[in-house]
GROMACS .gro file of N, CA and C in nm:
model
  480
    1UNK      N    1  -0.869   1.811  -2.201
    1UNK     CA    2  -0.800   1.745  -2.088
    1UNK      C    3  -0.677   1.725  -2.104
    2UNK      N    4  -0.595   1.735  -1.992
    2UNK     CA    5  -0.444   1.715  -2.022
    2UNK      C    6  -0.388   1.600  -1.912
    3UNK      N    7  -0.314   1.534  -1.956
    3UNK     CA    8  -0.240   1.420  -1.850
    3UNK      C    9  -0.101   1.476  -1.834
    4UNK      N   10  -0.042   1.473  -1.712
    4UNK     CA   11   0.083   1.485  -1.655
    4UNK      C   12   0.141   1.363  -1.561
    5UNK      N   13   0.272   1.350  -1.580
    5UNK     CA   14   0.336   1.249  -1.503
    5UNK      C   15   0.460   1.319  -1.424
    6UNK      N   16   0.478   1.274  -1.288
    6UNK     CA   17   0.584   1.339  -1.217
    6UNK      C   18   0.662   1.198  -1.145
    7UNK      N   19   0.791   1.230  -1.093
    7UNK     CA   20   0.867   1.148  -1.057
    7UNK      C   21   0.967   1.205  -0.977
    8UNK      N   22   0.992   1.156  -0.864
    8UNK     CA   23   1.101   1.201  -0.797
    8UNK      C   24   1.198   1.103  -0.703
    9UNK      N   25   1.296   1.086  -0.690
    9UNK     CA   26   1.350   1.006  -0.573
    9UNK      C   27   1.451   1.100  -0.507
   10UNK      N   28   1.424   1.055  -0.361
   10UNK     CA   29   1.543   1.101  -0.274
   10UNK      C   30   1.612   1.009  -0.177
   11UNK      N   31   1.742   1.032  -0.154
   11UNK     CA   32   1.817   0.919  -0.063
   11UNK      C   33   1.783   0.930   0.070
   12UNK      N   34   1.782   0.845   0.160
   12UNK     CA   35   1.755   0.853   0.294
   12UNK      C   36   1.890   0.849   0.356
   13UNK      N   37   1.872   0.931   0.491
   13UNK     CA   38   1.987   0.935   0.580
   13UNK      C   39   1.918   0.907   0.719
   14UNK      N   40   2.008   0.885   0.841
   14UNK     CA   41   1.956   0.830   0.958
   14UNK      C   42   1.912   0.999   1.012
   15UNK      N   43   1.833   0.910   1.091
   15UNK     CA   44   1.765   1.043   1.187
   15UNK      C   45   1.608   1.092   1.125
   16UNK      N   46   1.530   1.080   1.181
   16UNK     CA   47   1.404   1.130   1.143
   16UNK      C   48   1.335   1.272   1.187
   17UNK      N   49   1.238   1.329   1.165
   17UNK     CA   50   1.130   1.240   1.097
   17UNK      C   51   1.127   1.241   0.958
   18UNK      N   52   1.040   1.167   0.919
   18UNK     CA   53   1.049   1.156   0.758
   18UNK      C   54   0.895   1.253   0.712
   19UNK      N   55   0.927   1.326   0.620
   19UNK     CA   56   0.791   1.431   0.566
   19UNK      C   57   0.768   1.359   0.452
   20UNK      N   58   0.658   1.329   0.413
   20UNK     CA   59   0.593   1.272   0.291
   20UNK      C   60   0.447   1.291   0.293
   21UNK      N   61   0.438   1.374   0.163
   21UNK     CA   62   0.296   1.400   0.132
   21UNK      C   63   0.253   1.533   0.247
   22UNK      N   64   0.337   1.602   0.294
   22UNK     CA   65   0.295   1.716   0.383
   22UNK      C   66   0.296   1.666   0.545
   23UNK      N   67   0.315   1.538   0.527
   23UNK     CA   68   0.300   1.487   0.684
   23UNK      C   69   0.413   1.434   0.745
   24UNK      N   70   0.417   1.481   0.857
   24UNK     CA   71   0.568   1.439   0.931
   24UNK      C   72   0.523   1.292   0.992
   25UNK      N   73   0.599   1.211   0.959
   25UNK     CA   74   0.586   1.079   0.979
   25UNK      C   75   0.718   0.991   1.072
   26UNK      N   76   0.674   0.972   1.202
   26UNK     CA   77   0.808   0.924   1.279
   26UNK      C   78   0.876   0.809   1.223
   27UNK      N   79   0.984   0.816   1.222
   27UNK     CA   80   1.073   0.718   1.131
   27UNK      C   81   1.211   0.749   1.181
   28UNK      N   82   1.289   0.634   1.152
   28UNK     CA   83   1.428   0.635   1.212
   28UNK      C   84   1.549   0.733   1.059
   29UNK      N   85   1.474   0.758   0.955
   29UNK     CA   86   1.541   0.803   0.854
   29UNK      C   87   1.458   0.926   0.803
   30UNK      N   88   1.541   1.004   0.722
   30UNK     CA   89   1.451   1.131   0.664
   30UNK      C   90   1.525   1.104   0.536
   31UNK      N   91   1.439   1.210   0.430
   31UNK     CA   92   1.508   1.221   0.323
   31UNK      C   93   1.569   1.351   0.284
   32UNK      N   94   1.684   1.311   0.206
   32UNK     CA   95   1.790   1.435   0.181
   32UNK      C   96   1.771   1.510   0.061
   33UNK      N   97   1.758   1.650   0.087
   33UNK     CA   98   1.729   1.721  -0.060
   33UNK      C   99   1.761   1.868  -0.009
   34UNK      N  100   1.775   1.941  -0.096
   34UNK     CA  101   1.781   2.100  -0.099
   34UNK      C  102   1.660   2.156  -0.015
   35UNK      N  103   1.540   2.111  -0.053
   35UNK     CA  104   1.408   2.167   0.047
   35UNK      C  105   1.380   2.057   0.148
   36UNK      N  106   1.277   2.042   0.172
   36UNK     CA  107   1.244   1.959   0.296
   36UNK      C  108   1.248   1.801   0.211
   37UNK      N  109   1.272   1.795   0.098
   37UNK     CA  110   1.289   1.653   0.025
   37UNK      C  111   1.132   1.569   0.017
   38UNK      N  112   1.054   1.616   0.032
   38UNK     CA  113   0.898   1.545   0.036
   38UNK      C  114   0.903   1.479  -0.110
   39UNK      N  115   0.956   1.374  -0.146
   39UNK     CA  116   0.935   1.291  -0.259
   39UNK      C  117   0.809   1.296  -0.317
   40UNK      N  118   0.699   1.285  -0.248
   40UNK     CA  119   0.548   1.239  -0.310
   40UNK      C  120   0.526   1.408  -0.342
   41UNK      N  121   0.513   1.517  -0.270
   41UNK     CA  122   0.482   1.638  -0.306
   41UNK      C  123   0.566   1.684  -0.430
   42UNK      N  124   0.708   1.641  -0.456
   42UNK     CA  125   0.754   1.676  -0.563
   42UNK      C  126   0.718   1.630  -0.689
   43UNK      N  127   0.688   1.491  -0.668
   43UNK     CA  128   0.644   1.417  -0.787
   43UNK      C  129   0.495   1.461  -0.838
   44UNK      N  130   0.421   1.508  -0.735
   44UNK     CA  131   0.272   1.583  -0.758
   44UNK      C  132   0.300   1.721  -0.834
   45UNK      N  133   0.397   1.814  -0.791
   45UNK     CA  134   0.428   1.942  -0.841
   45UNK      C  135   0.465   1.902  -0.979
   46UNK      N  136   0.565   1.815  -1.030
   46UNK     CA  137   0.578   1.789  -1.144
   46UNK      C  138   0.491   1.759  -1.243
   47UNK      N  139   0.402   1.641  -1.197
   47UNK     CA  140   0.298   1.596  -1.287
   47UNK      C  141   0.216   1.716  -1.315
   48UNK      N  142   0.148   1.824  -1.237
   48UNK     CA  143   0.076   1.937  -1.255
   48UNK      C  144   0.157   2.014  -1.366
   49UNK      N  145   0.269   2.040  -1.330
   49UNK     CA  146   0.361   2.120  -1.425
   49UNK      C  147   0.348   2.087  -1.568
   50UNK      N  148   0.389   1.965  -1.555
   50UNK     CA  149   0.388   1.879  -1.691
   50UNK      C  150   0.262   1.909  -1.752
   51UNK      N  151   0.164   1.876  -1.704
   51UNK     CA  152   0.038   1.857  -1.780
   51UNK      C  153  -0.017   1.989  -1.833
   52UNK      N  154   0.022   2.084  -1.759
   52UNK     CA  155  -0.001   2.223  -1.817
   52UNK      C  156   0.092   2.278  -1.881
   53UNK      N  157   0.216   2.196  -1.938
   53UNK     CA  158   0.310   2.236  -2.002
   53UNK      C  159   0.399   2.381  -1.962
   54UNK      N  160   0.429   2.367  -1.823
   54UNK     CA  161   0.463   2.481  -1.737
   54UNK      C  162   0.606   2.463  -1.683
   55UNK      N  163   0.673   2.375  -1.755
   55UNK     CA  164   0.802   2.333  -1.706
   55UNK      C  165   0.820   2.208  -1.627
   56UNK      N  166   0.909   2.246  -1.493
   56UNK     CA  167   0.944   2.109  -1.402
   56UNK      C  168   0.956   2.197  -1.266
   57UNK      N  169   0.963   2.111  -1.178
   57UNK     CA  170   0.997   2.174  -0.998
   57UNK      C  171   1.142   2.260  -1.045
   58UNK      N  172   1.251   2.187  -1.108
   58UNK     CA  173   1.349   2.261  -1.105
   58UNK      C  174   1.371   2.390  -1.174
   59UNK      N  175   1.310   2.399  -1.253
   59UNK     CA  176   1.296   2.526  -1.308
   59UNK      C  177   1.238   2.632  -1.212
   60UNK      N  178   1.110   2.575  -1.169
   60UNK     CA  179   1.058   2.662  -1.079
   60UNK      C  180   1.105   2.706  -0.952
   61UNK      N  181   1.177   2.593  -0.881
   61UNK     CA  182   1.234   2.615  -0.749
   61UNK      C  183   1.376   2.539  -0.773
   62UNK      N  184   1.458   2.596  -0.827
   62UNK     CA  185   1.618   2.542  -0.846
   62UNK      C  186   1.667   2.506  -0.736
   63UNK      N  187   1.754   2.421  -0.709
   63UNK     CA  188   1.820   2.374  -0.588
   63UNK      C  189   1.948   2.463  -0.575
   64UNK      N  190   1.980   2.545  -0.662
   64UNK     CA  191   2.086   2.606  -0.652
   64UNK      C  192   2.047   2.762  -0.577
   65UNK      N  193   1.917   2.775  -0.578
   65UNK     CA  194   1.863   2.922  -0.513
   65UNK      C  195   1.856   2.907  -0.339
   66UNK      N  196   1.927   2.974  -0.274
   66UNK     CA  197   1.930   2.989  -0.136
   66UNK      C  198   1.763   2.976  -0.055
   67UNK      N  199   1.698   3.070  -0.143
   67UNK     CA  200   1.566   3.075  -0.079
   67UNK      C  201   1.475   2.927  -0.101
   68UNK      N  202   1.532   2.838  -0.151
   68UNK     CA  203   1.459   2.704  -0.162
   68UNK      C  204   1.543   2.601  -0.065
   69UNK      N  205   1.639   2.672   0.011
   69UNK     CA  206   1.685   2.570   0.118
   69UNK      C  207   1.594   2.532   0.211
   70UNK      N  208   1.559   2.410   0.251
   70UNK     CA  209   1.476   2.377   0.380
   70UNK      C  210   1.364   2.433   0.341
   71UNK      N  211   1.294   2.448   0.223
   71UNK     CA  212   1.160   2.500   0.182
   71UNK      C  213   1.054   2.400   0.199
   72UNK      N  214   0.944   2.431   0.219
   72UNK     CA  215   0.840   2.334   0.250
   72UNK      C  216   0.771   2.298   0.106
   73UNK      N  217   0.787   2.175   0.096
   73UNK     CA  218   0.715   2.134  -0.058
   73UNK      C  219   0.595   2.170  -0.059
   74UNK      N  220   0.500   2.165   0.057
   74UNK     CA  221   0.350   2.206   0.052
   74UNK      C  222   0.371   2.330  -0.028
   75UNK      N  223   0.445   2.446   0.021
   75UNK     CA  224   0.432   2.598  -0.047
   75UNK      C  225   0.466   2.583  -0.187
   76UNK      N  226   0.564   2.475  -0.213
   76UNK     CA  227   0.609   2.473  -0.369
   76UNK      C  228   0.480   2.420  -0.440
   77UNK      N  229   0.433   2.340  -0.396
   77UNK     CA  230   0.314   2.251  -0.458
   77UNK      C  231   0.205   2.366  -0.492
   78UNK      N  232   0.200   2.462  -0.378
   78UNK     CA  233   0.076   2.530  -0.397
   78UNK      C  234   0.106   2.630  -0.498
   79UNK      N  235   0.226   2.714  -0.478
   79UNK     CA  236   0.271   2.766  -0.618
   79UNK      C  237   0.272   2.747  -0.747
   80UNK      N  238   0.277   2.623  -0.749
   80UNK     CA  239   0.291   2.531  -0.894
   80UNK      C  240   0.146   2.547  -0.912
   81UNK      N  241   0.062   2.480  -0.822
   81UNK     CA  242  -0.085   2.461  -0.866
   81UNK      C  243  -0.174   2.610  -0.899
   82UNK      N  244  -0.113   2.719  -0.830
   82UNK     CA  245  -0.155   2.844  -0.859
   82UNK      C  246  -0.129   2.880  -0.998
   83UNK      N  247   0.001   2.843  -1.052
   83UNK     CA  248   0.042   2.871  -1.193
   83UNK      C  249  -0.059   2.774  -1.282
   84UNK      N  250  -0.085   2.661  -1.257
   84UNK     CA  251  -0.189   2.583  -1.317
   84UNK      C  252  -0.312   2.640  -1.359
   85UNK      N  253  -0.383   2.675  -1.242
   85UNK     CA  254  -0.501   2.735  -1.226
   85UNK      C  255  -0.517   2.880  -1.302
   86UNK      N  256  -0.399   2.954  -1.291
   86UNK     CA  257  -0.386   3.090  -1.369
   86UNK      C  258  -0.354   3.050  -1.535
   87UNK      N  259  -0.342   2.908  -1.546
   87UNK     CA  260  -0.307   2.895  -1.722
   87UNK      C  261  -0.433   2.840  -1.746
   88UNK      N  262  -0.552   2.829  -1.662
   88UNK     CA  263  -0.675   2.771  -1.709
   88UNK      C  264  -0.735   2.635  -1.679
   89UNK      N  265  -0.656   2.568  -1.615
   89UNK     CA  266  -0.677   2.419  -1.569
   89UNK      C  267  -0.717   2.422  -1.425
   90UNK      N  268  -0.804   2.307  -1.410
   90UNK     CA  269  -0.846   2.251  -1.273
   90UNK      C  270  -0.801   2.103  -1.293
   91UNK      N  271  -0.777   2.060  -1.144
   91UNK     CA  272  -0.725   1.919  -1.148
   91UNK      C  273  -0.885   1.829  -1.124
   92UNK      N  274  -0.878   1.709  -1.178
   92UNK     CA  275  -0.959   1.623  -1.201
   92UNK      C  276  -0.965   1.523  -1.095
   93UNK      N  277  -0.821   1.461  -1.088
   93UNK     CA  278  -0.776   1.383  -1.017
   93UNK      C  279  -0.653   1.340  -1.031
   94UNK      N  280  -0.571   1.282  -0.918
   94UNK     CA  281  -0.424   1.264  -0.905
   94UNK      C  282  -0.412   1.081  -0.855
   95UNK      N  283  -0.327   1.007  -0.908
   95UNK     CA  284  -0.283   0.865  -0.862
   95UNK      C  285  -0.171   0.867  -0.844
   96UNK      N  286  -0.125   0.821  -0.693
   96UNK     CA  287   0.013   0.840  -0.681
   96UNK      C  288   0.063   0.702  -0.627
   97UNK      N  289   0.182   0.665  -0.648
   97UNK     CA  290   0.262   0.567  -0.581
   97UNK      C  291   0.394   0.607  -0.523
   98UNK      N  292   0.400   0.544  -0.395
   98UNK     CA  293   0.530   0.574  -0.310
   98UNK      C  294   0.613   0.440  -0.317
   99UNK      N  295   0.719   0.450  -0.340
   99UNK     CA  296   0.825   0.347  -0.349
   99UNK      C  297   0.887   0.337  -0.218
  100UNK      N  298   0.880   0.245  -0.125
  100UNK     CA  299   0.943   0.246   0.011
  100UNK      C  300   0.939   0.112   0.068
  101UNK      N  301   1.073   0.087   0.114
  101UNK     CA  302   1.067  -0.030   0.208
  101UNK      C  303   1.002  -0.024   0.327
  102UNK      N  304   1.044   0.081   0.405
  102UNK     CA  305   1.019   0.124   0.516
  102UNK      C  306   0.993   0.290   0.521
  103UNK      N  307   0.895   0.337   0.594
  103UNK     CA  308   0.815   0.287   0.687
  103UNK      C  309   0.707   0.231   0.602
  104UNK      N  310   0.576   0.164   0.671
  104UNK     CA  311   0.466   0.107   0.596
  104UNK      C  312   0.405   0.223   0.615
  105UNK      N  313   0.300   0.237   0.501
  105UNK     CA  314   0.222   0.361   0.479
  105UNK      C  315   0.089   0.349   0.515
  106UNK      N  316   0.062   0.216   0.512
  106UNK     CA  317  -0.089   0.179   0.556
  106UNK      C  318  -0.178   0.279   0.652
  107UNK      N  319  -0.115   0.288   0.764
  107UNK     CA  320  -0.171   0.378   0.871
  107UNK      C  321  -0.167   0.543   0.843
  108UNK      N  322  -0.085   0.580   0.735
  108UNK     CA  323  -0.070   0.696   0.719
  108UNK      C  324  -0.125   0.773   0.585
  109UNK      N  325  -0.181   0.662   0.537
  109UNK     CA  326  -0.221   0.706   0.378
  109UNK      C  327  -0.364   0.815   0.366
  110UNK      N  328  -0.444   0.764   0.503
  110UNK     CA  329  -0.561   0.893   0.499
  110UNK      C  330  -0.519   1.021   0.523
  111UNK      N  331  -0.421   1.034   0.621
  111UNK     CA  332  -0.369   1.162   0.675
  111UNK      C  333  -0.295   1.220   0.512
  112UNK      N  334  -0.219   1.156   0.462
  112UNK     CA  335  -0.145   1.199   0.329
  112UNK      C  336  -0.232   1.262   0.231
  113UNK      N  337  -0.335   1.165   0.184
  113UNK     CA  338  -0.432   1.200   0.113
  113UNK      C  339  -0.518   1.341   0.160
  114UNK      N  340  -0.513   1.350   0.285
  114UNK     CA  341  -0.614   1.445   0.331
  114UNK      C  342  -0.536   1.563   0.328
  115UNK      N  343  -0.387   1.578   0.342
  115UNK     CA  344  -0.326   1.677   0.344
  115UNK      C  345  -0.286   1.753   0.219
  116UNK      N  346  -0.286   1.660   0.115
  116UNK     CA  347  -0.271   1.688  -0.013
  116UNK      C  348  -0.397   1.751  -0.072
  117UNK      N  349  -0.512   1.695  -0.025
  117UNK     CA  350  -0.668   1.757  -0.069
  117UNK      C  351  -0.647   1.874  -0.035
  118UNK      N  352  -0.601   1.921   0.114
  118UNK     CA  353  -0.592   2.045   0.163
  118UNK      C  354  -0.530   2.128   0.091
  119UNK      N  355  -0.389   2.075   0.041
  119UNK     CA  356  -0.307   2.180  -0.020
  119UNK      C  357  -0.363   2.232  -0.159
  120UNK      N  358  -0.431   2.149  -0.233
  120UNK     CA  359  -0.478   2.154  -0.334
  120UNK      C  360  -0.647   2.192  -0.377
  121UNK      N  361  -0.715   2.202  -0.274
  121UNK     CA  362  -0.823   2.249  -0.262
  121UNK      C  363  -0.925   2.126  -0.312
  122UNK      N  364  -0.897   2.026  -0.302
  122UNK     CA  365  -0.967   1.904  -0.363
  122UNK      C  366  -1.045   1.802  -0.261
  123UNK      N  367  -1.121   1.712  -0.299
  123UNK     CA  368  -1.182   1.623  -0.219
  123UNK      C  369  -1.087   1.526  -0.196
  124UNK      N  370  -1.087   1.449  -0.098
  124UNK     CA  371  -0.982   1.324  -0.057
  124UNK      C  372  -1.014   1.218  -0.166
  125UNK      N  373  -1.132   1.225  -0.212
  125UNK     CA  374  -1.169   1.106  -0.306
  125UNK      C  375  -1.090   1.136  -0.444
  126UNK      N  376  -1.051   1.267  -0.482
  126UNK     CA  377  -0.989   1.282  -0.600
  126UNK      C  378  -0.854   1.249  -0.572
  127UNK      N  379  -0.790   1.177  -0.459
  127UNK     CA  380  -0.651   1.155  -0.486
  127UNK      C  381  -0.635   1.003  -0.439
  128UNK      N  382  -0.556   0.945  -0.539
  128UNK     CA  383  -0.558   0.786  -0.489
  128UNK      C  384  -0.404   0.770  -0.467
  129UNK      N  385  -0.342   0.684  -0.373
  129UNK     CA  386  -0.240   0.664  -0.315
  129UNK      C  387  -0.197   0.519  -0.292
  130UNK      N  388  -0.083   0.480  -0.332
  130UNK     CA  389  -0.058   0.363  -0.316
  130UNK      C  390   0.083   0.343  -0.278
  131UNK      N  391   0.116   0.228  -0.200
  131UNK     CA  392   0.268   0.223  -0.139
  131UNK      C  393   0.316   0.072  -0.204
  132UNK      N  394   0.434   0.072  -0.243
  132UNK     CA  395   0.475  -0.040  -0.301
  132UNK      C  396   0.638  -0.042  -0.253
  133UNK      N  397   0.696  -0.175  -0.208
  133UNK     CA  398   0.832  -0.191  -0.173
  133UNK      C  399   0.893  -0.213  -0.283
  134UNK      N  400   1.029  -0.250  -0.246
  134UNK     CA  401   1.129  -0.273  -0.325
  134UNK      C  402   1.160  -0.409  -0.345
  135UNK      N  403   1.100  -0.476  -0.239
  135UNK     CA  404   1.117  -0.637  -0.224
  135UNK      C  405   1.271  -0.665  -0.215
  136UNK      N  406   1.348  -0.584  -0.142
  136UNK     CA  407   1.475  -0.600  -0.094
  136UNK      C  408   1.599  -0.588  -0.203
  137UNK      N  409   1.532  -0.505  -0.342
  137UNK     CA  410   1.597  -0.497  -0.454
  137UNK      C  411   1.641  -0.359  -0.478
  138UNK      N  412   1.734  -0.324  -0.507
  138UNK     CA  413   1.796  -0.214  -0.525
  138UNK      C  414   1.795  -0.097  -0.432
  139UNK      N  415   1.823   0.022  -0.458
  139UNK     CA  416   1.851   0.124  -0.355
  139UNK      C  417   1.688   0.137  -0.271
  140UNK      N  418   1.577   0.125  -0.324
  140UNK     CA  419   1.451   0.145  -0.241
  140UNK      C  420   1.432   0.007  -0.136
  141UNK      N  421   1.479  -0.110  -0.202
  141UNK     CA  422   1.473  -0.234  -0.121
  141UNK      C  423   1.571  -0.238  -0.043
  142UNK      N  424   1.695  -0.179  -0.045
  142UNK     CA  425   1.802  -0.182   0.054
  142UNK      C  426   1.796  -0.070   0.167
  143UNK      N  427   1.666   0.005   0.146
  143UNK     CA  428   1.629   0.142   0.205
  143UNK      C  429   1.730   0.249   0.230
  144UNK      N  430   1.782   0.270   0.118
  144UNK     CA  431   1.894   0.371   0.074
  144UNK      C  432   1.807   0.494  -0.007
  145UNK      N  433   1.695   0.483  -0.011
  145UNK     CA  434   1.622   0.595  -0.099
  145UNK      C  435   1.457   0.547  -0.103
  146UNK      N  436   1.382   0.666  -0.124
  146UNK     CA  437   1.227   0.668  -0.158
  146UNK      C  438   1.225   0.722  -0.265
  147UNK      N  439   1.134   0.687  -0.341
  147UNK     CA  440   1.067   0.713  -0.497
  147UNK      C  441   0.909   0.753  -0.480
  148UNK      N  442   0.871   0.845  -0.571
  148UNK     CA  443   0.719   0.825  -0.565
  148UNK      C  444   0.708   0.874  -0.741
  149UNK      N  445   0.565   0.840  -0.772
  149UNK     CA  446   0.530   0.892  -0.923
  149UNK      C  447   0.383   0.933  -0.914
  150UNK      N  448   0.352   0.997  -0.981
  150UNK     CA  449   0.217   1.064  -0.977
  150UNK      C  450   0.174   1.094  -1.105
  151UNK      N  451   0.052   1.070  -1.142
  151UNK     CA  452  -0.014   1.108  -1.269
  151UNK      C  453  -0.153   1.188  -1.245
  152UNK      N  454  -0.146   1.314  -1.323
  152UNK     CA  455  -0.265   1.404  -1.296
  152UNK      C  456  -0.335   1.406  -1.415
  153UNK      N  457  -0.473   1.423  -1.384
  153UNK     CA  458  -0.553   1.481  -1.482
  153UNK      C  459  -0.588   1.621  -1.475
  154UNK      N  460  -0.584   1.691  -1.588
  154UNK     CA  461  -0.635   1.825  -1.570
  154UNK      C  462  -0.730   1.869  -1.693
  155UNK      N  463  -0.853   1.949  -1.665
  155UNK     CA  464  -0.938   1.986  -1.762
  155UNK      C  465  -0.942   2.124  -1.733
  156UNK      N  466  -0.967   2.195  -1.868
  156UNK     CA  467  -0.976   2.320  -1.900
  156UNK      C  468  -1.093   2.368  -1.791
  157UNK      N  469  -1.051   2.485  -1.729
  157UNK     CA  470  -1.153   2.547  -1.635
  157UNK      C  471  -1.270   2.631  -1.708
  158UNK      N  472  -1.388   2.638  -1.674
  158UNK     CA  473  -1.503   2.684  -1.731
  158UNK      C  474  -1.528   2.795  -1.640
  159UNK      N  475  -1.499   2.924  -1.709
  159UNK     CA  476  -1.514   3.056  -1.645
  159UNK      C  477  -1.665   3.110  -1.612
  160UNK      N  478  -1.727   3.140  -1.493
  160UNK     CA  479  -1.848   3.131  -1.504
  160UNK      C  480  -1.879   3.298  -1.592
   0.00000   0.00000   0.00000
């Protein structure tokens, strides 16, 4: 068994929509980044790579590379997952937290979990997702940024 943790933060800018967990969410702001800036999928990608000791998202998809400009984070996660599988591991489960003051995520959680399950070839029940506010404190509380954390449990694959 291997455990990995991932974290990411992106600042927010006016104009939506917001892409989170591979889902487009109507909102007044979007996350700013070199790729599509999906803070949740970036945290998941780092958790997977870390658990398998395969580096991090910046090594695999540097923000200095033009081919990564506006890149779909779901594609990056899938490629990272392919490397984890090739290294001999499979995902047991993920537990994720999104830190955001707005939008409220309650009505979007199932869609986000379903999209992540689709990307990773998992059952929705293998993915936990929680949302926390900043309680009006710091950049998250002031609605200047969003952050995400993810913990993943991997196990060695058993080849038939």
